[in-house]
Amino acid sequence: MVKAIAAADLPRLRSTRDTRDRVDLITPDIFGLRDIKADRITSHPGDTAAAHYHRDSKHFFFVLDGSGTLHADENVIELAAGDVALIEENEVH
């Protein structure tokens, strides 16, 4: 069975620390899935995210446009449009 959600109906969260915009794409509430989650985060110049990790969950970054710096454990990685990065379970980023 196909399930489609209009973009206007997807949950949008606004960061209280910076100007990042987040749209939840796959959550248990939207599609009923618990084994995969996805969101789209738009970062603007100067935006940062607090160091955190995900228990028992990998985290992919797909850079659609622009560039940025990813800090993961002791690594500092420069990413640009078209790049993909994988953060392992429990890895601080």
XYZ file of C-alpha atoms in Angstrom:
93
model
C 0.000 0.000 0.000
C 1.387 3.400 -0.990
C 1.364 6.194 1.558
C 2.286 9.719 0.515
C 2.506 12.806 2.698
C 2.302 16.304 1.238
C 5.309 18.494 2.050
C 3.062 21.002 3.808
C 1.873 18.263 6.202
C 5.337 17.157 7.365
C 6.334 18.259 10.885
C 8.672 21.279 10.896
C 10.845 22.166 13.855
C 12.716 25.419 14.289
C 15.939 25.441 16.274
C 15.908 27.659 19.339
C 19.720 28.093 19.221
C 20.303 29.131 15.603
C 18.586 29.432 12.230
C 18.588 25.746 11.250
C 15.316 24.435 9.840
C 14.269 20.792 10.273
C 11.581 18.785 8.525
C 10.805 15.298 9.839
C 10.514 12.988 6.829
C 10.166 9.554 8.418
C 8.954 9.100 12.002
C 6.756 6.549 13.787
C 3.924 9.109 13.798
C 4.096 9.752 10.047
C 4.665 6.294 8.554
C 4.423 3.967 11.558
C 8.053 2.865 11.151
C 10.332 2.417 14.149
C 13.418 0.920 12.476
C 14.250 3.924 10.284
C 14.016 7.675 10.783
C 14.901 10.570 8.497
C 14.828 14.321 8.584
C 16.067 17.151 6.413
C 18.021 19.853 8.192
C 18.863 23.085 6.437
C 21.822 24.833 8.037
C 22.644 28.449 7.326
C 26.030 30.210 7.639
C 27.117 30.250 11.273
C 24.724 27.501 12.420
C 26.035 24.807 14.760
C 24.602 21.801 16.527
C 25.397 20.698 20.064
C 27.616 17.630 20.358
C 25.425 14.536 20.709
C 25.177 10.881 19.706
C 22.520 8.350 18.763
C 22.245 5.113 20.709
C 22.191 2.036 18.491
C 21.592 4.141 15.381
C 23.757 5.140 12.458
C 23.460 8.734 11.199
C 23.950 9.703 7.561
C 24.634 13.209 6.312
C 23.791 13.952 2.682
C 24.990 17.393 1.607
C 22.586 18.719 -1.003
C 23.988 22.226 -1.412
C 26.784 24.357 -0.003
C 29.483 23.092 2.326
C 30.233 22.687 5.994
C 32.398 21.113 8.643
C 31.460 17.880 10.396
C 33.048 17.114 13.772
C 32.873 13.426 14.663
C 34.755 12.167 17.709
C 38.315 13.413 17.045
C 37.776 13.906 13.286
C 37.111 17.169 11.472
C 35.736 16.591 7.980
C 34.994 19.221 5.333
C 31.900 18.326 3.321
C 30.540 19.856 0.110
C 27.515 19.429 -2.124
C 27.173 15.797 -3.216
C 29.165 14.386 -0.289
C 27.826 11.727 2.074
C 29.128 10.979 5.578
C 28.254 8.137 7.954
C 28.400 8.460 11.739
C 28.447 5.151 13.593
C 26.320 4.227 16.598
C 27.230 6.119 19.771
C 29.763 8.313 17.920
C 29.712 11.886 19.198
C 29.163 14.402 16.402
